[in-house]
CSV table of N, CA and C in Angstrom, one decimal:
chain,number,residue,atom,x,y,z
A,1,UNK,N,96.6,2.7,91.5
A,1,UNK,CA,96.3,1.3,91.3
A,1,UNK,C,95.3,1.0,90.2
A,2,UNK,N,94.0,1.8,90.2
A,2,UNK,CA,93.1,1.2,89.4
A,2,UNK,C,93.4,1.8,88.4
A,3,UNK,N,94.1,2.6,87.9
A,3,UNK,CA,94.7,3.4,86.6
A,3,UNK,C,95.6,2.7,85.6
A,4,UNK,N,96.5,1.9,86.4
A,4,UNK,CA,97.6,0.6,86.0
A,4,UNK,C,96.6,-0.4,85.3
A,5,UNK,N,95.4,-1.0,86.4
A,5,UNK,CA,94.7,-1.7,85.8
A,5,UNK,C,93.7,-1.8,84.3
A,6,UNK,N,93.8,-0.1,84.0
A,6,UNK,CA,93.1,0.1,83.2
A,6,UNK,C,93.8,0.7,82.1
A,7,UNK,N,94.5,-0.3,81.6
A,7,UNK,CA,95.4,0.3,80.2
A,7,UNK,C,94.3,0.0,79.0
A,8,UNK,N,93.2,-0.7,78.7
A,8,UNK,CA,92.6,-0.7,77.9
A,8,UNK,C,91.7,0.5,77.7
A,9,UNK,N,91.5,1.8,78.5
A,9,UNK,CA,90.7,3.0,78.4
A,9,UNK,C,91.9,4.2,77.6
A,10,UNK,N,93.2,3.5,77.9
A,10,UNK,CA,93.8,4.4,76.7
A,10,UNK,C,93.4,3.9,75.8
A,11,UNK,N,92.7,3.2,74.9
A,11,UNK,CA,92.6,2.7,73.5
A,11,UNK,C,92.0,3.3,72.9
A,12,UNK,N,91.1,4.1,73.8
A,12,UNK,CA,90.0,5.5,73.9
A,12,UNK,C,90.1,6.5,72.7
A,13,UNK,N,89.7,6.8,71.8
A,13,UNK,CA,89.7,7.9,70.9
A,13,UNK,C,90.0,9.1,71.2
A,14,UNK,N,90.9,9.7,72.6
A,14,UNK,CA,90.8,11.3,73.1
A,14,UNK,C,91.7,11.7,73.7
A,15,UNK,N,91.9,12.8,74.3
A,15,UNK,CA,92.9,13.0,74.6
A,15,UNK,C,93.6,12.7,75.9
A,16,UNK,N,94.6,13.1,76.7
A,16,UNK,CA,95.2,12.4,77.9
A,16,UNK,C,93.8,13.1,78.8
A,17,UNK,N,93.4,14.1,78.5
A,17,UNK,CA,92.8,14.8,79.9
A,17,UNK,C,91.4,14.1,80.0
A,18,UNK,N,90.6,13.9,78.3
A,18,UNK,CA,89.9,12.9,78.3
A,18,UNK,C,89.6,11.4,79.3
A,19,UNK,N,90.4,11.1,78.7
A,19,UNK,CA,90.7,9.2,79.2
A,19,UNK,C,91.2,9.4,80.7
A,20,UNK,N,92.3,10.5,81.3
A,20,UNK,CA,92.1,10.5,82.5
A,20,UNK,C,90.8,10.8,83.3
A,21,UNK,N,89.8,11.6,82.7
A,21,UNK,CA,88.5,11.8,83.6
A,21,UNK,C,87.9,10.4,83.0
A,22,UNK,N,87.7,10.1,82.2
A,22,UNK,CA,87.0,8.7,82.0
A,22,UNK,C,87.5,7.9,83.1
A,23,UNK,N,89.2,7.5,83.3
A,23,UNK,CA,89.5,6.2,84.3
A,23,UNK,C,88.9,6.8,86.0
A,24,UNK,N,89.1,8.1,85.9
A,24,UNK,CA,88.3,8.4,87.4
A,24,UNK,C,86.8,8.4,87.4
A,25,UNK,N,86.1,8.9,86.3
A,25,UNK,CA,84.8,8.4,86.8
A,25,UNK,C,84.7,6.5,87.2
A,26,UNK,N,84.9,6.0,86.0
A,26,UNK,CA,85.0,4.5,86.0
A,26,UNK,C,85.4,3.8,87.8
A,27,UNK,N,86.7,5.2,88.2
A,27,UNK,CA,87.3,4.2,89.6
A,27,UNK,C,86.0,4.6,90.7
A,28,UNK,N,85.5,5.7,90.4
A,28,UNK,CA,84.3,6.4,91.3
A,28,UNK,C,83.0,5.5,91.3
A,29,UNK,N,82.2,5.0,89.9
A,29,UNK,CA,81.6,4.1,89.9
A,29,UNK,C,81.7,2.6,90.2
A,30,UNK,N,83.1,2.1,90.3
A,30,UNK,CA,83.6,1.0,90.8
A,30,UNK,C,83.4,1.0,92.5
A,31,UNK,N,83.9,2.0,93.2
A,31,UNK,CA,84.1,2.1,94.2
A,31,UNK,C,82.4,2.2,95.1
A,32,UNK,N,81.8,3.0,94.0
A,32,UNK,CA,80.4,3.2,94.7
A,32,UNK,C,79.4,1.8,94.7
A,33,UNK,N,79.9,1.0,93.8
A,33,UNK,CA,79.2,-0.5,93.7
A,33,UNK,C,79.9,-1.0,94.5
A,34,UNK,N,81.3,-1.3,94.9
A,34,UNK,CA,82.0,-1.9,96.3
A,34,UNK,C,81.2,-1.4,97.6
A,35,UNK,N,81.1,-0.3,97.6
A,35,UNK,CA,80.7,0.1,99.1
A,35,UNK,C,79.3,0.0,99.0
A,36,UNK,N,78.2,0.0,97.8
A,36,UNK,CA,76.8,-0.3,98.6
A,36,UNK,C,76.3,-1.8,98.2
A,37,UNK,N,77.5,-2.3,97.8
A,37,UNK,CA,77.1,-4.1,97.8
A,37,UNK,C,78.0,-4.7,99.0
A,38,UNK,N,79.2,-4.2,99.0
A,38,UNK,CA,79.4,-4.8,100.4
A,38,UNK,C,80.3,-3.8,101.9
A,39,UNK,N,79.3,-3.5,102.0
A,39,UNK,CA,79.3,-2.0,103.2
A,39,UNK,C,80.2,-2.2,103.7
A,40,UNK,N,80.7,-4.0,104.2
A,40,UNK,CA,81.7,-4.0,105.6
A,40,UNK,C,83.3,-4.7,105.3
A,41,UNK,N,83.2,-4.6,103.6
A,41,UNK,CA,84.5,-4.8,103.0
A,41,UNK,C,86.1,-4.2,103.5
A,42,UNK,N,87.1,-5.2,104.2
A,42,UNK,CA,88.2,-4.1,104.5
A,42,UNK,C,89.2,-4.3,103.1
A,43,UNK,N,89.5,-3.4,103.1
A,43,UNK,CA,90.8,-3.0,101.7
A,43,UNK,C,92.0,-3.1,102.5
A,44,UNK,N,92.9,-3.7,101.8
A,44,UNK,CA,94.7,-4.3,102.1
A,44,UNK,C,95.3,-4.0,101.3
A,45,UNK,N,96.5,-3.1,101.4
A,45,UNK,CA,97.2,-2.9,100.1
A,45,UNK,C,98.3,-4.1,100.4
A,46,UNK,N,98.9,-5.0,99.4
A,46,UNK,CA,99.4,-6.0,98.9
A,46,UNK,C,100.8,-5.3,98.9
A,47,UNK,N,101.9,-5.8,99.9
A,47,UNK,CA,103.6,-5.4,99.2
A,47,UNK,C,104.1,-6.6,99.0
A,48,UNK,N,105.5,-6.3,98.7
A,48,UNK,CA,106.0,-7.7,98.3
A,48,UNK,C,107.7,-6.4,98.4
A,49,UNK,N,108.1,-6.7,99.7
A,49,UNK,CA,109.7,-6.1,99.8
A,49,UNK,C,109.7,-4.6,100.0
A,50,UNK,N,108.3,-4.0,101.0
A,50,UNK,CA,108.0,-2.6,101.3
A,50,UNK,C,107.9,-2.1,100.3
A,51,UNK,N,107.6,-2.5,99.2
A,51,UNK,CA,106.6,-2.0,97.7
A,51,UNK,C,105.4,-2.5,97.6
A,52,UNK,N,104.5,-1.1,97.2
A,52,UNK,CA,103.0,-1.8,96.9
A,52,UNK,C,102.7,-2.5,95.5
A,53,UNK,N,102.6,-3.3,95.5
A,53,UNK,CA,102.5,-4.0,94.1
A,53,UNK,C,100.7,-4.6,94.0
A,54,UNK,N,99.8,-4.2,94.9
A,54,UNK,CA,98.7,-4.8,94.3
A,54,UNK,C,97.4,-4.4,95.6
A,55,UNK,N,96.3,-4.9,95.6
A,55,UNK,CA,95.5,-4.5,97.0
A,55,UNK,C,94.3,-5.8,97.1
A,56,UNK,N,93.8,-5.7,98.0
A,56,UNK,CA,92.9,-6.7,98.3
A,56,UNK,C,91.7,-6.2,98.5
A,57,UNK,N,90.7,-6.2,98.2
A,57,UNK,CA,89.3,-6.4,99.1
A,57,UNK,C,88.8,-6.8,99.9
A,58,UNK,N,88.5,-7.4,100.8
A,58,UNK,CA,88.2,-8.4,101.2
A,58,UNK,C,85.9,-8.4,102.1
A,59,UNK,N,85.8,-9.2,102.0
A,59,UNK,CA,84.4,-8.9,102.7
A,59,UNK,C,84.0,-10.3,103.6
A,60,UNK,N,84.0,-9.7,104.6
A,60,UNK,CA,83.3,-11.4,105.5
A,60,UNK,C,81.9,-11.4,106.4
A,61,UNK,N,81.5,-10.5,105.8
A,61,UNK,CA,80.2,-10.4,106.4
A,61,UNK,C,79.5,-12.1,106.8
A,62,UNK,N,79.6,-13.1,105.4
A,62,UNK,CA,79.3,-14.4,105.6
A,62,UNK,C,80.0,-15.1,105.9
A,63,UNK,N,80.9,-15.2,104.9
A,63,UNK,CA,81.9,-16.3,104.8
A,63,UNK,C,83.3,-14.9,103.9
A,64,UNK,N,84.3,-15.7,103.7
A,64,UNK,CA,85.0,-14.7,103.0
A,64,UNK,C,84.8,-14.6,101.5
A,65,UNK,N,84.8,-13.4,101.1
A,65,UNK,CA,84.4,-13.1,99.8
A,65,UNK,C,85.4,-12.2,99.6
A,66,UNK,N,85.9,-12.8,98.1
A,66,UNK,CA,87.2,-11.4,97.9
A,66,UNK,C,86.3,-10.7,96.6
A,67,UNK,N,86.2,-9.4,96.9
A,67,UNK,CA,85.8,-8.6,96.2
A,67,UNK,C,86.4,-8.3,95.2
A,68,UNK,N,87.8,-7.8,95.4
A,68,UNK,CA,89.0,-7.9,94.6
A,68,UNK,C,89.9,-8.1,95.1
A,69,UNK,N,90.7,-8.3,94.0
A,69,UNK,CA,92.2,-8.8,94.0
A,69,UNK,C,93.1,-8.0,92.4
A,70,UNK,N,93.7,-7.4,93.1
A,70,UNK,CA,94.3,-6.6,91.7
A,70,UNK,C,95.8,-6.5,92.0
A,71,UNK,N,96.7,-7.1,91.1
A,71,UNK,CA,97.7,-7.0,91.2
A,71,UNK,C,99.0,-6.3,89.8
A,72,UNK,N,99.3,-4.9,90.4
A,72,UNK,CA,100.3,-4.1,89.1
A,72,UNK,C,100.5,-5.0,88.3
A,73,UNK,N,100.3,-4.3,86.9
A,73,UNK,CA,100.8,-5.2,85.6
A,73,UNK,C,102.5,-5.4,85.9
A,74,UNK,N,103.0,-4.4,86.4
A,74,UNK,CA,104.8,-4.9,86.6
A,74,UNK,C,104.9,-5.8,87.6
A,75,UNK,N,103.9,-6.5,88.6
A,75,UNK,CA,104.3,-7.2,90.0
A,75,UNK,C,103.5,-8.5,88.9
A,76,UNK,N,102.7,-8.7,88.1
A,76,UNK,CA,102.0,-10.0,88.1
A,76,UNK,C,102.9,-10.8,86.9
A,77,UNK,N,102.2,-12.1,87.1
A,77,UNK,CA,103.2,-14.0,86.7
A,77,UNK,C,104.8,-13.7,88.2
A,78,UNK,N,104.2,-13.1,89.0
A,78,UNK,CA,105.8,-13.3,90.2
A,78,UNK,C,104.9,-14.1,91.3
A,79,UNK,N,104.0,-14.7,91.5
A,79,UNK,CA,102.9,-15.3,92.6
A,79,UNK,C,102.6,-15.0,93.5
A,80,UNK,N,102.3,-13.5,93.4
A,80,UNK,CA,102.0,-12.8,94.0
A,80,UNK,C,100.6,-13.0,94.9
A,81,UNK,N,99.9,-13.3,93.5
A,81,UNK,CA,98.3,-13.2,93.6
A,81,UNK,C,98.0,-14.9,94.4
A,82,UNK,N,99.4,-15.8,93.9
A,82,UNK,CA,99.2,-17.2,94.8
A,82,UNK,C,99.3,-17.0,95.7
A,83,UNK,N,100.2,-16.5,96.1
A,83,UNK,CA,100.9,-16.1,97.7
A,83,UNK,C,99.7,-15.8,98.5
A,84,UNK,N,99.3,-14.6,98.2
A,84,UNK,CA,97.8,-13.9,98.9
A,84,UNK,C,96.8,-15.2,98.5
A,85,UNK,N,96.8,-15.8,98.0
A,85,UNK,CA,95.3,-16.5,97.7
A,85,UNK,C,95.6,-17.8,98.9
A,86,UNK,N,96.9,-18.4,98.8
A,86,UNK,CA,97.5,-19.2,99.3
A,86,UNK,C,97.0,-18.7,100.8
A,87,UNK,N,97.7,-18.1,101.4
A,87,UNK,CA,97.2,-17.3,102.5
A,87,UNK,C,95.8,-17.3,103.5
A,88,UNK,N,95.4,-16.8,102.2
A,88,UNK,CA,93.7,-16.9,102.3
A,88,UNK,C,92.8,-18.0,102.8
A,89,UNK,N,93.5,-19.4,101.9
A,89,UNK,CA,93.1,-20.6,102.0
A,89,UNK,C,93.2,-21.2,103.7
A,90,UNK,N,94.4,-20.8,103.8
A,90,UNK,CA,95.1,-20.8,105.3
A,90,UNK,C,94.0,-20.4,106.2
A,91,UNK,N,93.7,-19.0,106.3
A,91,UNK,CA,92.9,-18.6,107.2
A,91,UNK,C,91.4,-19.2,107.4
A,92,UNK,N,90.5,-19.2,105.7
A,92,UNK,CA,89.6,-19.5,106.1
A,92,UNK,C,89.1,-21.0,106.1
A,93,UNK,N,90.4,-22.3,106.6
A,93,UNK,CA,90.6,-23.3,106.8
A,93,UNK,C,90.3,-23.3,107.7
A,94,UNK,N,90.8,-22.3,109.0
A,94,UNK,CA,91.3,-22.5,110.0
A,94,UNK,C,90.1,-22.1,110.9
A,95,UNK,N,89.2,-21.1,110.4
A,95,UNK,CA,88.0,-20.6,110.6
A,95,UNK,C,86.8,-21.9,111.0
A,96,UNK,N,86.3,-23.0,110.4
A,96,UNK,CA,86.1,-22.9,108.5
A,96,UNK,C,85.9,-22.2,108.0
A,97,UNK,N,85.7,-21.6,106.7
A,97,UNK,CA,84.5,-20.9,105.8
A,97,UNK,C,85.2,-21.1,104.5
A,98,UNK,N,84.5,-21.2,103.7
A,98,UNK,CA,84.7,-20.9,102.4
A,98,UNK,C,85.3,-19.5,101.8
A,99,UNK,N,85.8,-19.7,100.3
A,99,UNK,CA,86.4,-18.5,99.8
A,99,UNK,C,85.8,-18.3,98.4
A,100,UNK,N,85.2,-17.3,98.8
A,100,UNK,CA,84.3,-17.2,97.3
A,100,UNK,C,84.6,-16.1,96.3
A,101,UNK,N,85.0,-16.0,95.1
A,101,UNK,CA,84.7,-14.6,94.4
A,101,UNK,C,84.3,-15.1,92.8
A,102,UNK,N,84.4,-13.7,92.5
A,102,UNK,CA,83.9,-13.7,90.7
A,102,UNK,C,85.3,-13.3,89.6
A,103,UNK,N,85.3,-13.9,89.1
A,103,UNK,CA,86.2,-13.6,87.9
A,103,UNK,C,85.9,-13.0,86.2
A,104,UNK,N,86.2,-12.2,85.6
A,104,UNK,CA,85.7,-12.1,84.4
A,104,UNK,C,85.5,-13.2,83.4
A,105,UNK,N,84.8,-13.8,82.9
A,105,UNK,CA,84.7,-15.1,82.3
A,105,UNK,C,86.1,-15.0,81.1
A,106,UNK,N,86.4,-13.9,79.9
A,106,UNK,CA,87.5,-13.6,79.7
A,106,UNK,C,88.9,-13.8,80.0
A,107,UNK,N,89.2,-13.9,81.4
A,107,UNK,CA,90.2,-13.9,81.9
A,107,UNK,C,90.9,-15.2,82.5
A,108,UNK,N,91.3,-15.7,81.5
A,108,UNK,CA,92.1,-16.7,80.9
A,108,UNK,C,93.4,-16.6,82.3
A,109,UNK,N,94.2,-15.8,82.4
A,109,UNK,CA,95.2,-16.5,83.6
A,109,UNK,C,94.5,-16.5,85.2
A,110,UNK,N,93.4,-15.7,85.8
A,110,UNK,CA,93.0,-15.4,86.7
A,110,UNK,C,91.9,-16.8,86.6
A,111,UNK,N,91.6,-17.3,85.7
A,111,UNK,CA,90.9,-18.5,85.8
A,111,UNK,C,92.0,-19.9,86.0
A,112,UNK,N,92.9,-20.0,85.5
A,112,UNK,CA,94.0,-21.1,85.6
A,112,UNK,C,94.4,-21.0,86.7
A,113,UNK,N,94.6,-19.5,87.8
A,113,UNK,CA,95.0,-19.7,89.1
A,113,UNK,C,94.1,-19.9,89.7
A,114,UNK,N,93.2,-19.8,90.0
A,114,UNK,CA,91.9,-20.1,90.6
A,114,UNK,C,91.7,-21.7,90.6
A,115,UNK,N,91.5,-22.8,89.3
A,115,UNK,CA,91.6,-23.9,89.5
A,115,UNK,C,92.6,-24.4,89.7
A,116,UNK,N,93.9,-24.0,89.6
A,116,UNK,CA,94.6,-24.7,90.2
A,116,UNK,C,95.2,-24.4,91.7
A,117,UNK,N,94.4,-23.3,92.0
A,117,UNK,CA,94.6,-23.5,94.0
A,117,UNK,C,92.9,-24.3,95.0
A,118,UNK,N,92.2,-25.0,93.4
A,118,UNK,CA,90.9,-25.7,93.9
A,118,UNK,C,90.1,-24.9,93.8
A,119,UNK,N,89.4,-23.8,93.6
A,119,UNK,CA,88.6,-23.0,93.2
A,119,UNK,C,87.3,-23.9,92.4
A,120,UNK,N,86.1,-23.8,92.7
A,120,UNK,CA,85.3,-24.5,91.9
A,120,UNK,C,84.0,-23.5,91.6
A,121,UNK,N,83.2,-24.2,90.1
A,121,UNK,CA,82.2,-23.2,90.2
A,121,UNK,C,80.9,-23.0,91.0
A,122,UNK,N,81.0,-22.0,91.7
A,122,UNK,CA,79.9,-21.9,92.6
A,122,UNK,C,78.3,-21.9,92.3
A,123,UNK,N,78.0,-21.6,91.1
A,123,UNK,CA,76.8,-21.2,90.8
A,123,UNK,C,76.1,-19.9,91.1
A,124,UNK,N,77.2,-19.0,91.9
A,124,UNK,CA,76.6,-18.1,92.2
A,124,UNK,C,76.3,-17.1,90.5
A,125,UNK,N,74.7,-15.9,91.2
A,125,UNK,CA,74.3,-15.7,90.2
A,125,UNK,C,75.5,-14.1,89.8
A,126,UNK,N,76.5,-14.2,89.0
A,126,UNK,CA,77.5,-13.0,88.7
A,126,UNK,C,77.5,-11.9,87.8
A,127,UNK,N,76.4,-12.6,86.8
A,127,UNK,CA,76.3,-11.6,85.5
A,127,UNK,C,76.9,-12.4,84.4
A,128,UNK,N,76.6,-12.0,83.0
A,128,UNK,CA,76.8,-13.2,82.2
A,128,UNK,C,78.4,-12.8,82.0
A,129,UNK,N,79.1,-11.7,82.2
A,129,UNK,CA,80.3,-12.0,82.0
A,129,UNK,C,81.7,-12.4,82.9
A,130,UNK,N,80.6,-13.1,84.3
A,130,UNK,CA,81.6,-13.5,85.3
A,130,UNK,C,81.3,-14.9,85.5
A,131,UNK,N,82.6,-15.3,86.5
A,131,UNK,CA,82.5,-16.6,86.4
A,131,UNK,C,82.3,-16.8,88.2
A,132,UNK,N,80.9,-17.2,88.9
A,132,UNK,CA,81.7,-17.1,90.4
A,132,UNK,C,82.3,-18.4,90.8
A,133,UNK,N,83.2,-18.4,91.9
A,133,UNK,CA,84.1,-19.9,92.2
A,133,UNK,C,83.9,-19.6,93.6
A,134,UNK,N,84.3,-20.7,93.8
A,134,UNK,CA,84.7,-20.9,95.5
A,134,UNK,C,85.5,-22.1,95.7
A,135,UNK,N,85.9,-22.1,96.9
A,135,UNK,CA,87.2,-23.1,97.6
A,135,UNK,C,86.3,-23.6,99.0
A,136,UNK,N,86.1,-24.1,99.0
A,136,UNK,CA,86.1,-24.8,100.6
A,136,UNK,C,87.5,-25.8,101.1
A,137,UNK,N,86.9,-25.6,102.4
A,137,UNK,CA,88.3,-26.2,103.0
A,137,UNK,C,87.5,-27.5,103.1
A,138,UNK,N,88.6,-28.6,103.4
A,138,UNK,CA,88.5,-29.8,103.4
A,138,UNK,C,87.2,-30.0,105.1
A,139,UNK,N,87.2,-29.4,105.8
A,139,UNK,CA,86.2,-29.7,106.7
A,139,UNK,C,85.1,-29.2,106.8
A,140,UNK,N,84.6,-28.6,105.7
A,140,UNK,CA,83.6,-28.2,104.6
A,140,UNK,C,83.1,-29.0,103.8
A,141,UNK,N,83.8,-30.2,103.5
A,141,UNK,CA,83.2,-30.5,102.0
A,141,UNK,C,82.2,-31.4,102.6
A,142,UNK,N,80.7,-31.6,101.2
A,142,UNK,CA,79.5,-32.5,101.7
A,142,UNK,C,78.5,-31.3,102.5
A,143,UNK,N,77.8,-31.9,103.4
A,143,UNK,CA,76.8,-31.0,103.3
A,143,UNK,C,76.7,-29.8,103.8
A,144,UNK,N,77.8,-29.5,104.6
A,144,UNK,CA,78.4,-28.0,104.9
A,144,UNK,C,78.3,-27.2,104.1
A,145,UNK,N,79.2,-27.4,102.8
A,145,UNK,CA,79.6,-26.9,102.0
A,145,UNK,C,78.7,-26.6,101.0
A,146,UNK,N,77.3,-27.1,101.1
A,146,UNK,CA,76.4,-27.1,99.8
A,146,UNK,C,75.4,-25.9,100.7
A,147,UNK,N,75.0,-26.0,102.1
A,147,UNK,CA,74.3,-25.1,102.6
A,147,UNK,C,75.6,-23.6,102.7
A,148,UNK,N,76.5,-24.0,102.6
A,148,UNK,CA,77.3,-22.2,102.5
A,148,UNK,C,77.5,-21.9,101.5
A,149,UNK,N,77.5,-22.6,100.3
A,149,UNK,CA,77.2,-21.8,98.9
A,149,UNK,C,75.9,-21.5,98.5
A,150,UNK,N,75.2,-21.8,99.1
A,150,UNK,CA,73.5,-21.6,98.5
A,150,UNK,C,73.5,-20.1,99.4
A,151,UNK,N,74.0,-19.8,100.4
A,151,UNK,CA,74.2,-18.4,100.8
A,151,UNK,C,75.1,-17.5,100.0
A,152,UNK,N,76.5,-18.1,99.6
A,152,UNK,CA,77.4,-17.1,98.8
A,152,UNK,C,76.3,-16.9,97.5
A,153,UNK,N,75.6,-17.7,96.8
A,153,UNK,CA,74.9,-17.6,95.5
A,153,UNK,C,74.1,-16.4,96.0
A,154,UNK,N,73.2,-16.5,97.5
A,154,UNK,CA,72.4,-15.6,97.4
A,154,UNK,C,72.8,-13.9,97.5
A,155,UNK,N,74.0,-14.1,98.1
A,155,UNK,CA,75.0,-12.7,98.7
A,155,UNK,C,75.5,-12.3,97.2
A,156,UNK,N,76.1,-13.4,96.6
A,156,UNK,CA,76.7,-12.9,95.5
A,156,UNK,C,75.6,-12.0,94.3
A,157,UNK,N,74.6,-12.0,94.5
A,157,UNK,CA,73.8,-11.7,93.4
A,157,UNK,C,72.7,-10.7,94.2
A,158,UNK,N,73.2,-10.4,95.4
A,158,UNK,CA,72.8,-8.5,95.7
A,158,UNK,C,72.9,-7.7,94.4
């Protein structure tokens, strides 16, 4: 999965055996910042017709936080990533809680789906090349909603 994601480390100057130890250290340092920023994260792999086409992160320690959301370059523009987000919305309506994550500020279609399933900017602190958002559910919004983002800002910037 994270090898699919990373077709820009082929662009790499080296050889195959190269660039494959580069994408695995990269998935090893990825994974080691998942697990000591958010210890109690569960991982879902994503199908769509008893194929895996993508995986989830998820962390609820607070509220729901998706750590990631990665979906195959062959499974994504099929709504895949709405579907699961869609989903999401559902559950932690139903809870309440908010749905919070970071996006690369770059990332031009993962920001279009985000505001348009209501996604707003959180203010959380992400780093200058992310963007953090969040959703609240309608029985959240007002002053609920402003005391549970002042916790995602402070979670998000562990």
């Amino acid at each position: 999965m994270y090898e699919a994601r990373r077709w820009d480390l082929w662009l790499v100057n080296g050889t195959d055996e190269f660039v494959r130890t580069l994408i695995e250290q990269q998935y090893r340092a990825q994974a080691a910042d998942y697990e000591a920023r958010f210890p109690y994260a569960q991982a879902f792999v994503i199908e769509k017709t008893g194929t895996a086409c993508g995986r989830l992160l998820l962390d609820f320690s607070q509220d729901v936080y998706v750590v990631d959301l990665a979906i195959l370059p062959e499974a994504q523009g099929k709504a895949i990533g709405t579907t699961v987000l869609q989903a999401l919305q559902q559950v932690a309506a139903a809870i309440p809680a908010p749905v919070s994550l970071s996006t690369h500020a770059m990332n031009a279609p993962a920001r279009a789906l985000y505001r348009r399933l209501g996604f707003q900017p959180s203010g959380a602190d992400v780093g200058p090349m992310h963007l953090g958002l969040q959703w609240c559910p309608p029985s959240l919004h007002g002053s609920a909603a402003a005391s549970v983002a002042t916790g995602v800002a402070a979670r998000a910037s562990r």
